[in-house]
Coordinates of C-alpha atoms in Angstrom, one line a residue:
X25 CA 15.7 47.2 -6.4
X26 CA 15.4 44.6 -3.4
X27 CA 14.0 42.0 -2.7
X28 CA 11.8 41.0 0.7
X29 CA 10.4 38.5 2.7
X30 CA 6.4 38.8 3.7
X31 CA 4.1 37.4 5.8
X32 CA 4.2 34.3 4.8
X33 CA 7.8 33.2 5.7
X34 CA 8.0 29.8 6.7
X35 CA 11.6 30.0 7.9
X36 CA 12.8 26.5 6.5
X37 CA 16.2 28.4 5.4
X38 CA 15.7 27.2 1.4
X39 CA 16.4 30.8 0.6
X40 CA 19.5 31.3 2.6
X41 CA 20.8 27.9 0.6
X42 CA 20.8 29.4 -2.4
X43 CA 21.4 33.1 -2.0
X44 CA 24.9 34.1 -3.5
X45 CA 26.0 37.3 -1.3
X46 CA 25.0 36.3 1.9
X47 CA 21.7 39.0 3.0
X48 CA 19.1 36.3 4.1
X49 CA 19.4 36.4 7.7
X50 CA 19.2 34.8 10.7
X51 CA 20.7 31.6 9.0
X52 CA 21.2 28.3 10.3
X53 CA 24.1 28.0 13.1
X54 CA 23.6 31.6 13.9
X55 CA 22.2 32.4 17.4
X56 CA 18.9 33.6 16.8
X57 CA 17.8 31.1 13.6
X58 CA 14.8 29.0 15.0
X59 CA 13.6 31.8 16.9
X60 CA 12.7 34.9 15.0
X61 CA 9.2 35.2 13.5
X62 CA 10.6 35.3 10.0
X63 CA 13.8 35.8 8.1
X64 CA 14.6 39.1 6.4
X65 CA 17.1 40.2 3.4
X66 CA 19.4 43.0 4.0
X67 CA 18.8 45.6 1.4
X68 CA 22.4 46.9 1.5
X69 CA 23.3 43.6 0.5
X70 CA 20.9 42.3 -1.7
X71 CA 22.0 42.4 -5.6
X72 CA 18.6 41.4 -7.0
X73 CA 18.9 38.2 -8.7
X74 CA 16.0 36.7 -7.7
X75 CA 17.1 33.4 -6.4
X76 CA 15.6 33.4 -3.6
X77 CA 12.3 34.0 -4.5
X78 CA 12.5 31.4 -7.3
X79 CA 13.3 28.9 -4.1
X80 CA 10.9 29.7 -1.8
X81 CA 8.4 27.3 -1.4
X82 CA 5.6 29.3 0.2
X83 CA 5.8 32.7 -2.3
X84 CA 6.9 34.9 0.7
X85 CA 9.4 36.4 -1.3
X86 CA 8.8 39.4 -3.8
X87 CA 10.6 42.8 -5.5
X88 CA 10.4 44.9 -3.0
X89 CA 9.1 47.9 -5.3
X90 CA 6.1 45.7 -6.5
X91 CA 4.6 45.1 -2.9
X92 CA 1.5 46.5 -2.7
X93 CA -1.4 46.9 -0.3
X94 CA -0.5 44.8 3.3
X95 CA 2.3 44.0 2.2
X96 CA 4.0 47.0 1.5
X97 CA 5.6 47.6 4.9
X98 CA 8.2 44.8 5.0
X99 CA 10.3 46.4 2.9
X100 CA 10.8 48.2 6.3
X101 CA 10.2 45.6 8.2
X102 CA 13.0 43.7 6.3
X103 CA 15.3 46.8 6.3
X104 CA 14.3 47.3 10.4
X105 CA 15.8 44.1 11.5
X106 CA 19.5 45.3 10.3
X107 CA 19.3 48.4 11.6
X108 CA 21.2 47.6 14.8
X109 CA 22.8 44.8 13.5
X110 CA 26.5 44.6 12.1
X111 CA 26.8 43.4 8.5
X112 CA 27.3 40.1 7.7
X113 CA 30.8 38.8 6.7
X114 CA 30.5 39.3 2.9
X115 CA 31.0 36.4 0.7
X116 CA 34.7 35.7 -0.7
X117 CA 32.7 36.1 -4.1
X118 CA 29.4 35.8 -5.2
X119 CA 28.7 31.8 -5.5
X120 CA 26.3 29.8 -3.8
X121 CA 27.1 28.3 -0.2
X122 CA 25.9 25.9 2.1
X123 CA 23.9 27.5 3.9
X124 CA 21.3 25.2 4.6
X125 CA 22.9 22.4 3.3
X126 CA 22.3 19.2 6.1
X127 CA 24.2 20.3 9.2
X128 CA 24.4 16.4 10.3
X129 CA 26.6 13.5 8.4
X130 CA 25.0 11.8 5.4
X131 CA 27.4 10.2 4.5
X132 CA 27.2 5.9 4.0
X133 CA 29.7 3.3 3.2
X134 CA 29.4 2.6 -1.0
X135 CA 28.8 -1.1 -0.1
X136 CA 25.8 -0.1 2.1
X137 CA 22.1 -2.0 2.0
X138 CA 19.4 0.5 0.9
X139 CA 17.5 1.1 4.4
X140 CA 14.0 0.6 4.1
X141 CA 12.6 3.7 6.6
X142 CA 8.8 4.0 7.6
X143 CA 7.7 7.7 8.4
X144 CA 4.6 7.9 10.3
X145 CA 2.9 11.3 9.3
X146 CA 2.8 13.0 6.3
X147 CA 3.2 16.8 8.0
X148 CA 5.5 18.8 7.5
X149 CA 8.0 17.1 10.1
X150 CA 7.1 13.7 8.1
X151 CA 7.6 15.2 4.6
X152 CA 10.9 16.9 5.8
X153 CA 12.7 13.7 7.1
X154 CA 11.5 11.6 4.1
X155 CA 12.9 14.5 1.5
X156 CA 16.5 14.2 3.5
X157 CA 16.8 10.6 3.4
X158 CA 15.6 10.5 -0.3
X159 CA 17.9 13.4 -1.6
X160 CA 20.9 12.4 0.7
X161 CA 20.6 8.6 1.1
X162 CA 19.1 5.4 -1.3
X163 CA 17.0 4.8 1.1
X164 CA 13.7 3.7 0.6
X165 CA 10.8 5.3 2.1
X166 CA 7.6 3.9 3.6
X167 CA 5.1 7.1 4.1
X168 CA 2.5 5.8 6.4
X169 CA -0.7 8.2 7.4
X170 CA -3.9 7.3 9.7
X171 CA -6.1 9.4 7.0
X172 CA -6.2 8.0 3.4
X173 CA -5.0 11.3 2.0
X174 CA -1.6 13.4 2.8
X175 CA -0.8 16.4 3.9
X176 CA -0.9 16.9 7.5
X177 CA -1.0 20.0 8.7
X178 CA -0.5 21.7 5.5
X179 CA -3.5 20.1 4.5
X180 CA -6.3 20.6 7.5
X181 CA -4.4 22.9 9.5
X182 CA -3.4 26.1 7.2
X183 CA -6.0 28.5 7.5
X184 CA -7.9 28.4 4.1
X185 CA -7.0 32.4 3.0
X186 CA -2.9 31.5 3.4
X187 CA -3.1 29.8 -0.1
X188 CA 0.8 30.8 -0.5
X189 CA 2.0 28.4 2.5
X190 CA -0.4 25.7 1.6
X191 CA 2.1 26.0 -1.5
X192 CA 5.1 24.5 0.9
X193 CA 2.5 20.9 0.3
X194 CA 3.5 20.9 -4.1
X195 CA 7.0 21.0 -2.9
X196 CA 6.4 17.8 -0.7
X197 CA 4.0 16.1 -2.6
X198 CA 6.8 15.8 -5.6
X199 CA 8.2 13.1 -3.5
X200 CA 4.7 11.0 -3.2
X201 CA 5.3 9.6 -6.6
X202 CA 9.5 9.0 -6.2
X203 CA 10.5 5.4 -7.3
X204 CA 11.9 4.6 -4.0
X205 CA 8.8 6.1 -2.1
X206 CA 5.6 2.8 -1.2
X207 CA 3.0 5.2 0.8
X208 CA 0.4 3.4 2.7
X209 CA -2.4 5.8 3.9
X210 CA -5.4 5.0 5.6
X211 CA -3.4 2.8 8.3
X212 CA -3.4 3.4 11.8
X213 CA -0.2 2.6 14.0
X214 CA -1.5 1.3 17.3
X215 CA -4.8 0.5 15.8
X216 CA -4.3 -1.1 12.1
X217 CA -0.9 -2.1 13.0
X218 CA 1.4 -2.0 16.1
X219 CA 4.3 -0.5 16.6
X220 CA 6.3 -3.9 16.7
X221 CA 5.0 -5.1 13.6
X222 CA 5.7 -2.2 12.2
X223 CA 9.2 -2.1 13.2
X224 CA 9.3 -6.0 12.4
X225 CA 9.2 -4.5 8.4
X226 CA 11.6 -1.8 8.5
X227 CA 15.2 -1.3 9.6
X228 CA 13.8 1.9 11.3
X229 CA 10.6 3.6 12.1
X230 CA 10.6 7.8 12.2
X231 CA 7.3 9.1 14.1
X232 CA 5.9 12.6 13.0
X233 CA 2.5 12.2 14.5
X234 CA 2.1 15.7 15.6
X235 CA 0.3 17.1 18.6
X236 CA -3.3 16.5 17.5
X237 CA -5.2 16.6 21.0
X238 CA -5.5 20.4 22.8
X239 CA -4.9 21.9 26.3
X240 CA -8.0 22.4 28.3
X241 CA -9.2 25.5 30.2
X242 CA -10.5 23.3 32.9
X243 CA -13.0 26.0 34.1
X244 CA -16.6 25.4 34.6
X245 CA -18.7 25.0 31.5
X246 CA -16.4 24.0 29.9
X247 CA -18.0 20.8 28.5
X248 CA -21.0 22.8 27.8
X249 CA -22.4 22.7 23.6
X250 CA -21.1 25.6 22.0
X251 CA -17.5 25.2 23.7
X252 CA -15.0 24.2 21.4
X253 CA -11.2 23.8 21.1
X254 CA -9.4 26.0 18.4
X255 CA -8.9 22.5 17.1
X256 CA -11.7 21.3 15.9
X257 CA -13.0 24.6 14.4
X258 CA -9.6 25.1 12.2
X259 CA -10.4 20.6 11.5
X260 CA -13.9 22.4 10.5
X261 CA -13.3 25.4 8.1
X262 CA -10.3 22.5 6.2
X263 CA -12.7 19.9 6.0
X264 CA -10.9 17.5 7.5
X265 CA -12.6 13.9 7.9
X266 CA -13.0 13.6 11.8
X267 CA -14.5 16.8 12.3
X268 CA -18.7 16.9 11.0
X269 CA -20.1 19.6 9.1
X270 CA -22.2 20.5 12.2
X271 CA -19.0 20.9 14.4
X272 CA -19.3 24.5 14.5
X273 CA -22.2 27.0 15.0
X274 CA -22.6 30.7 14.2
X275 CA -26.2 31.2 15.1
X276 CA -25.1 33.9 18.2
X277 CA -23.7 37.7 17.4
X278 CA -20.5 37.5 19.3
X279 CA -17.2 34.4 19.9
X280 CA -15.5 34.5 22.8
X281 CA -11.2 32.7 21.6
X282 CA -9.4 32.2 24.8
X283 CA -5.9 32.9 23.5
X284 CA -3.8 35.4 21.6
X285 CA -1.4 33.1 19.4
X286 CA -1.5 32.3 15.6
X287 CA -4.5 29.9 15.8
X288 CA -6.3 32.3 17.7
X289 CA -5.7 35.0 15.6
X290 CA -6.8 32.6 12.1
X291 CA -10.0 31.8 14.1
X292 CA -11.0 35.1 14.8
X293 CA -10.2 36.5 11.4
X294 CA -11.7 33.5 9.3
X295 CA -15.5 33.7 11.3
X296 CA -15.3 37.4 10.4
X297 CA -13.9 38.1 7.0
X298 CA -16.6 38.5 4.4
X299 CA -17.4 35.0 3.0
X300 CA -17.0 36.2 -0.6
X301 CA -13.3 36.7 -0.1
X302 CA -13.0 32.9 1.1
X303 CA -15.1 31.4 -2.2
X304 CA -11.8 31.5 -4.0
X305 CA -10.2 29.2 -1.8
X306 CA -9.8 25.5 -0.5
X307 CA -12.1 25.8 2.3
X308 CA -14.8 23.6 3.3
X309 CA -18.0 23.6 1.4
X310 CA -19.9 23.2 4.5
X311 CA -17.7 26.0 6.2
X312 CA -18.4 28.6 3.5
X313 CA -22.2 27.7 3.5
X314 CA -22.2 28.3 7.3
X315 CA -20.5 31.6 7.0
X316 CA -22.3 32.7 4.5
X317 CA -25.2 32.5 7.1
X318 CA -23.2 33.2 10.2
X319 CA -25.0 35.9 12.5
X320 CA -21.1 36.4 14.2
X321 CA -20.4 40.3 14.0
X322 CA -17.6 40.2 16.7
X323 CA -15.2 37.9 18.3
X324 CA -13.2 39.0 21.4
X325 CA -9.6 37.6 22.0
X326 CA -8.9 37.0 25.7
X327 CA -5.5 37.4 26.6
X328 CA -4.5 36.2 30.1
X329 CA -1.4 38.4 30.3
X330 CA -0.2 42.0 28.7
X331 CA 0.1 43.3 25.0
X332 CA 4.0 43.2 25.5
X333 CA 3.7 38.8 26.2
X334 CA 1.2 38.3 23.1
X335 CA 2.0 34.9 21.4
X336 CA 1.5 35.9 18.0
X337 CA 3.9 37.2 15.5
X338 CA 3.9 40.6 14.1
X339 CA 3.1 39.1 10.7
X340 CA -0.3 37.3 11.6
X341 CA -1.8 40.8 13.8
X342 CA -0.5 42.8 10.5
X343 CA -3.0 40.8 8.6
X344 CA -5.7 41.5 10.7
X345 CA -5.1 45.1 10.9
X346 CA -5.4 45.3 7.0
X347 CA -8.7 43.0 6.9
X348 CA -11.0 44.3 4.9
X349 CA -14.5 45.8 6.5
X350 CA -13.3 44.2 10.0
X351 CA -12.3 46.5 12.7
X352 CA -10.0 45.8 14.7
X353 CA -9.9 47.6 18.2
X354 CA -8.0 46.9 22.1
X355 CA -10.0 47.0 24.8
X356 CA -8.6 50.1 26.6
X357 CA -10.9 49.2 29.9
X358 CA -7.6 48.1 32.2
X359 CA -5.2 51.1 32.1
X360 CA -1.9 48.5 32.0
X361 CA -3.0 47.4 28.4
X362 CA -2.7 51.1 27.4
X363 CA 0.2 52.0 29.6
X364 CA 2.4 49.4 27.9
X365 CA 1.3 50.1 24.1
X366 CA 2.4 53.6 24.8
X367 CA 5.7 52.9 27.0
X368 CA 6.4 50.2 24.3
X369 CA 10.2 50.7 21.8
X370 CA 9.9 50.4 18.2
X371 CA 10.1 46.5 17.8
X372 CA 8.9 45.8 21.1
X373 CA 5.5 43.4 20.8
X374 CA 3.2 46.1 22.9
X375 CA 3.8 48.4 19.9
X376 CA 2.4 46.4 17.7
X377 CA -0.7 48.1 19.0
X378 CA 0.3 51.7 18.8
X379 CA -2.3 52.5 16.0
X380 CA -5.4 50.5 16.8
X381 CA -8.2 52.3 17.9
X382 CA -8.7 51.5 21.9
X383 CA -12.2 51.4 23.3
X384 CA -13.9 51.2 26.6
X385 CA -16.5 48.1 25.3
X386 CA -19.7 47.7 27.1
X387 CA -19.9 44.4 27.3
X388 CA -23.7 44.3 28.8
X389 CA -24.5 45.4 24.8
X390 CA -24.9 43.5 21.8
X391 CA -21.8 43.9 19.0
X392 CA -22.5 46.4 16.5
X393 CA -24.7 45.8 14.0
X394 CA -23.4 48.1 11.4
X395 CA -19.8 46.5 11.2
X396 CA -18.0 43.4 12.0
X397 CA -14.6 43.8 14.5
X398 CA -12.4 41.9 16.6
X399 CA -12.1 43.1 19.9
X400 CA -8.4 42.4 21.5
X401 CA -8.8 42.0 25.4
X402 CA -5.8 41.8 27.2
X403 CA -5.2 41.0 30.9
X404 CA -8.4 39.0 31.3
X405 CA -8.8 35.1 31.5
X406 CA -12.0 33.1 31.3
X407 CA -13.0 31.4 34.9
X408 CA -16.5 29.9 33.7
X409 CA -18.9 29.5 30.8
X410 CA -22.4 30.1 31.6
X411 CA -25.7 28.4 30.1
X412 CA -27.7 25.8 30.8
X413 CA -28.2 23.8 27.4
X414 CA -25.4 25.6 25.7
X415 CA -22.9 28.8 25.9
X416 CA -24.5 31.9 26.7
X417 CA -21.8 34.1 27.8
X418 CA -18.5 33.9 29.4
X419 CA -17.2 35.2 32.7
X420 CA -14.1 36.5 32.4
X421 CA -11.7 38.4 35.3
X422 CA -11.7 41.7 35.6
X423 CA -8.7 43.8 37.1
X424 CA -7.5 41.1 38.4
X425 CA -10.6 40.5 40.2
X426 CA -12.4 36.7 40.0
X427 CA -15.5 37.9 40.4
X428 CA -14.9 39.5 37.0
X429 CA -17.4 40.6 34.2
X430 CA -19.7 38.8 31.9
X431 CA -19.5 38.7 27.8
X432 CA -22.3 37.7 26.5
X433 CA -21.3 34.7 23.7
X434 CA -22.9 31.7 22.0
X435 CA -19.7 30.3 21.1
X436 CA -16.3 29.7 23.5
X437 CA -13.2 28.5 21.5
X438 CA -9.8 27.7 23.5
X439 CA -7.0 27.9 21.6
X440 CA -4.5 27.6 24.2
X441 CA -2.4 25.2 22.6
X442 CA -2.0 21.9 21.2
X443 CA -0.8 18.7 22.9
X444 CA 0.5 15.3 21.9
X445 CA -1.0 12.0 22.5
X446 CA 0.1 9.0 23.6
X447 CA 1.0 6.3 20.8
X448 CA 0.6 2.3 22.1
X449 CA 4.4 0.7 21.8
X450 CA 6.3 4.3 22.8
X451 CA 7.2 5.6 25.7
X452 CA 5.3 8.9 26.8
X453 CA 5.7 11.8 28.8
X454 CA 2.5 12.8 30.3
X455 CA 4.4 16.2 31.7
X456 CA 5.5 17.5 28.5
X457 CA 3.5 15.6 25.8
X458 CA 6.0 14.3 24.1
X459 CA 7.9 10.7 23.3
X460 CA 11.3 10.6 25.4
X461 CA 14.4 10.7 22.8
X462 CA 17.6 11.8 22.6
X463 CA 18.6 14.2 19.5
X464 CA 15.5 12.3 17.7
X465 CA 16.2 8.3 19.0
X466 CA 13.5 7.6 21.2
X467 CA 14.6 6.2 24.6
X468 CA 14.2 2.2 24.7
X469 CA 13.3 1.3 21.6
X470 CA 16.2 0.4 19.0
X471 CA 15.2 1.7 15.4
X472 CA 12.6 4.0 16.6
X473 CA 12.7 7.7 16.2
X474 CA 10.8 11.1 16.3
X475 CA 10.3 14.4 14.8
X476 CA 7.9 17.4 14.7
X477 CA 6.2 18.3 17.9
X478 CA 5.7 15.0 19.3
X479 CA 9.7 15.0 19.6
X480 CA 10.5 19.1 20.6
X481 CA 6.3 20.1 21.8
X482 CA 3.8 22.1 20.4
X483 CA 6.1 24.8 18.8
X484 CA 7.7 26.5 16.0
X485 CA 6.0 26.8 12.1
X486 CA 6.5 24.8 9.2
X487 CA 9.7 25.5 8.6
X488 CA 11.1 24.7 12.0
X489 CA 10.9 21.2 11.0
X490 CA 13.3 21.2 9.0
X491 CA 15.8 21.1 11.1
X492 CA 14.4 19.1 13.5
X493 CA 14.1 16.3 10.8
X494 CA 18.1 16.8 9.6
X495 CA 19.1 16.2 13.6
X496 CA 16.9 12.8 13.3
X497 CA 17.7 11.8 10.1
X498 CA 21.4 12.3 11.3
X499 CA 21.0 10.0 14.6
X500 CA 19.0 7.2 12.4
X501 CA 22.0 7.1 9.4
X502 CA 24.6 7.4 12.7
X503 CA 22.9 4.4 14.6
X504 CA 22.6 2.6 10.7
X505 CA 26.6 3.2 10.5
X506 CA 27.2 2.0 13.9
X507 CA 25.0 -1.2 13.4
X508 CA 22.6 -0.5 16.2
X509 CA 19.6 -0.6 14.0
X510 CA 17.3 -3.9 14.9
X511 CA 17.1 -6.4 11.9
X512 CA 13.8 -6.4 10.1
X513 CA 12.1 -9.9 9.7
X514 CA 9.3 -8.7 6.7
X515 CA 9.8 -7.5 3.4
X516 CA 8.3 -4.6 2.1
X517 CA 5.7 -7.0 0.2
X518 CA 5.1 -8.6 3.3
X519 CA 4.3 -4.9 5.2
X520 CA 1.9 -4.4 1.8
X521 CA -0.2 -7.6 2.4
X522 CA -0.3 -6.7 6.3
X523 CA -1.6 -2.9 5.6
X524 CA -4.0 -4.4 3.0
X525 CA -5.5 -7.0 5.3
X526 CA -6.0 -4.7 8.5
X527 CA -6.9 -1.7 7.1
X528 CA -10.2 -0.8 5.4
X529 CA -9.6 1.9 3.3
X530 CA -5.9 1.7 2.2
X531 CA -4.9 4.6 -0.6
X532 CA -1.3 4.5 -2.3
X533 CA 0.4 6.7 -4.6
X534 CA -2.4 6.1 -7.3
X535 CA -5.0 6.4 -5.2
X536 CA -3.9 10.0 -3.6
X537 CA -3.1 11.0 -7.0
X538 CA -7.0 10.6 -7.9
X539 CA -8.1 12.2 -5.1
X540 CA -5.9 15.3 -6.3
X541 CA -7.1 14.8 -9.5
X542 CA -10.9 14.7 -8.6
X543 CA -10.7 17.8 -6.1
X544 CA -8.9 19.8 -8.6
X545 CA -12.0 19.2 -10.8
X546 CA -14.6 20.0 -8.5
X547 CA -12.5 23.0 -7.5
X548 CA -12.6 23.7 -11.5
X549 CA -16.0 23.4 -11.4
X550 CA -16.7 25.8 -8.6
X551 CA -14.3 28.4 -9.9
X552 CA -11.8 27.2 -6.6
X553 CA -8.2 26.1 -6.5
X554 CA -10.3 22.7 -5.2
X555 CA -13.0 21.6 -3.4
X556 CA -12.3 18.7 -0.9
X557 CA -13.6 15.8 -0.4
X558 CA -14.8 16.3 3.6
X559 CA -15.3 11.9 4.5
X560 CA -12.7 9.0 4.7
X561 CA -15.9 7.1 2.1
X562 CA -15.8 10.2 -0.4
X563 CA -11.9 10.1 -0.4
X564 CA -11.8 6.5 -0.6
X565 CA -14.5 6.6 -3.1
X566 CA -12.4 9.0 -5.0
X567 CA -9.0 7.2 -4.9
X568 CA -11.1 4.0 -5.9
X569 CA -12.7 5.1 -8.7
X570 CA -9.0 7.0 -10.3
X571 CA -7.8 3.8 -10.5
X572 CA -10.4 1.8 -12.3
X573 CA -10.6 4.3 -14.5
X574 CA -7.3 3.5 -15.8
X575 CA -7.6 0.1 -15.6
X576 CA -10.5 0.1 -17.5

């Protein structure tokens, strides 16, 4: 027996680190690590110790002979990826190697101060630099968030029915309560607190704010009620405390999502799925109510380009092919969409789609109202959404031609990509979205630094981060060695007294530690892993009230 990796690979290398004969592949420093969809174990290799599926952090990794259901073809998919490949240099005997292991110095001089670090985010890219200056330095760590709860991404971003790489959040949050960890959530850098004085309390400042705004269409319409970004419908369904319960309505029969990507893809299968299989899950209350009552029978993906350029992975369109009473079909109207599906090699993205059923859709008719499907239209962009007081359908091109056809929608969602924002105090590049740095230091300000997609764009999963944090975290202790890092003026105490007088809902360690405690409870309650709390008050409230409690 084998083992393999599944869908929900997050391709933060923990299993290569501690896999004894070498069969997790591609690993960090070779060529294709950082770009591949997932990593996979050779089963020639593989001696079945189980190692790496104690250390994942997202439960991708399972006996290969136990898979069941969707999952049961990777163990080909796993085996496919070596089939053209040479082995990997065996191991001179089975023992654990570095793989993994921080490919930037971490070593400090004995006599050296303990830095005190803020990191600004508590995402993935956030969590990842704090856990390498904590497990590799004695550094202490200020985590900082605008929201008074953590999580990021992980938390409001993950779509609710991925439970197993929400998980990757347990392995971070282990670090909230560390002795050399002060978080401060609820503060806002550039609002709360600038960027100087926030650099005036620590020797350096590491920014993981993400890429929270999203690319616009810029067609026609587009401003129109019932036009919404991928964005704020994932904010929506994760309950996330910017985003109303009203954001999102299902009262029409059919969803236009510009965009073929991941997000797309969780969009389209999350407004369709039967509501009883997302009870058991984290998802918003007022999201499940509103599916519960949605009228949406069909959403139609519009993808500007071919099958054979489709941005998501093979793992995500898997998934939706295995959805249970969902059909999913192509859009066989433009004969390249077929031609390439059926010219496409074994591996090649087009053949993907070599067993989906392809229909002509008539588009001038309502979905069915027998079934619910996902319609995959390829070689078709949107040039206008049509309506007066909201969306009622959405011209699209059509072989090419602008004149294009109509689909009939009450809903338009873009999910075209995410972009980053400017931050008051850094430098920003309007072209790319991102803060100007080299290998993490950001350019003119001593002591500052960036990870995450504000650093490298909008791109790569969880796991990606990881490395991008370890080349930061490597430039900060470099600059620290060096003695380029700025002097800070503030104590920590004095940074605690600032937060707590500019912000109005500040949350530490206690604090998030009853709001865990409270949503576990309600999700108890409710038969749920948890319920969230869906307002900054009711989270506030909630950290609060944990506190008095033991005070009392």
């Amino acid at each position: 027996m084998t083992y393999a990796i599944t869908q929900t690979c997050c391709n933060d290398a923990t299993c290569v680190a501690v896999c004894p004969v070498n069969c997790i592949h591609p690993a960090p420093g070779e060529p294709d690590f950082g770009t591949t969809e997932m990593l996979y174990i050779d089963p020639k290799t593989c001696i079945d110790c189980g190692a790496c599926a104690d250390a994942c952090p997202v439960d991708a990794i399972f006996p290969a002979d136990r898979l069941t259901g969707r999952l049961r073809e990777y163990e080909a998919i796993n085996a496919e990826y070596y089939a053209d490949r040479a082995p990997a240099p065996a191991l001179a005997s089975p023992n654990f190697h570095t793989w993994g292991e921080p490919s930037f110095p971490r070593s400090l001089p004995a006599d050296f101060a303990p830095l005190r670090i803020a990191v600004v985010g508590t995402g993935p890219a956030g969590m990842y630099a704090a856990e390498d200056l904590l497990l590799h330095t004695n550094a202490e760590v200020t985590l900082i968030d605008r929201l008074p709860v953590a999580g990021g991404l992980l938390r409001y971003g993950v779509a609710p029915d991925h439970p197993a790489t929400k998980g990757a959040g347990e392995t971070f949050a282990r670090f909230h309560s560390h002795p050399r960890v002060r978080m401060r959530l609820g503060v806002e850098i550039g609002e709360d607190v600038t960027v100087g004085e926030l650099a005036a309390h620590h020797d350096a400042v590491i920014y993981a704010v993400g890429a929270p705004a999203d690319r616009r269409l810029g067609i026609p319409g587009e401003e129109l009620p019932g036009s919404v970004s991928a964005t704020s419908v994932v904010s929506w369904y994760n309950a996330h405390p910017e985003t109303g319960a009203d954001a999102v309505r299902l009262s029409a029969e059919r969803v236009v999502v510009v965009g073929n990507g991941n997000v797309a893809l969780d969009v389209a299968r999350v407004l369709v799925m039967d509501p009883a299989d997302l009870a058991g899950t984290d998802i918003a209350d007022h999201a499940l109510t509103a599916l519960r009552d949605s009228r949406v029978r069909e959403v139609v993906l519009l993808g500007r380009r071919g099958p054979e350029d489709a941005a998501y992975t093979a793992s995500e369109l898997l998934a939706l092919k295995h959805l249970p009473g969902v059909d999913l079909v192509v859009d066989d109207r433009d004969t390249r969409t077929g031609a390439a599906v059926d010219a496409a090699a074994a591996g090649d993205r087009a053949a993907l789609l070599r067993d989906v059923p392809r229909e002509t859709v008539d588009w001038t008719a309502p979905p069915p109202s027998d079934r619910r499907r996902i319609v995959l239209r390829f070689h078709s962009a949107p040039v206008e959404a049509l309506g007066t007081d909201g969306v009622r359908a959405v011209r699209v091109t059509e072989d090419g031609s602008p004149a294009g056809t109509e689909i009939g929608a009450g809903l338009l969602v873009r999910a075209i990509g995410y972009r980053g924002v400017p931050l008051a105090g850094l430098p920003f590049d309007e072209a790319t979205g991102t803060v100007p740095h080299e290998a993490g230091r950001v350019t003119g300000l001593p002591g500052g630094y960036v990870v995450g997609w504000i650093k490298r764009g909008p791109s790569g999963g969880i796991g990606a981060n990881r490395a991008c944090a370890e080349e930061t975290v490597g430039t900060l202790l470099a600059d620290a060695v060096a003695g380029a890092l700025p002097a800070p003026t503030g104590t920590a105490q004095d940074f605690r007294r600032l937060a707590r007088s500019r912000s109005r809902h500040l949350v530490d360690a206690r604090g998030l530690a009853a709001i865990d405690r409270t949503e576990r409870a309600r999700g108890r309650d409710a038969g749920r892993p948890r319920v969230k709390l869906a307002t900054v008050p009711e989270l506030v409230a909630a950290a609060k009230g944990g506190r008095w409690r033991r005070q009392g």
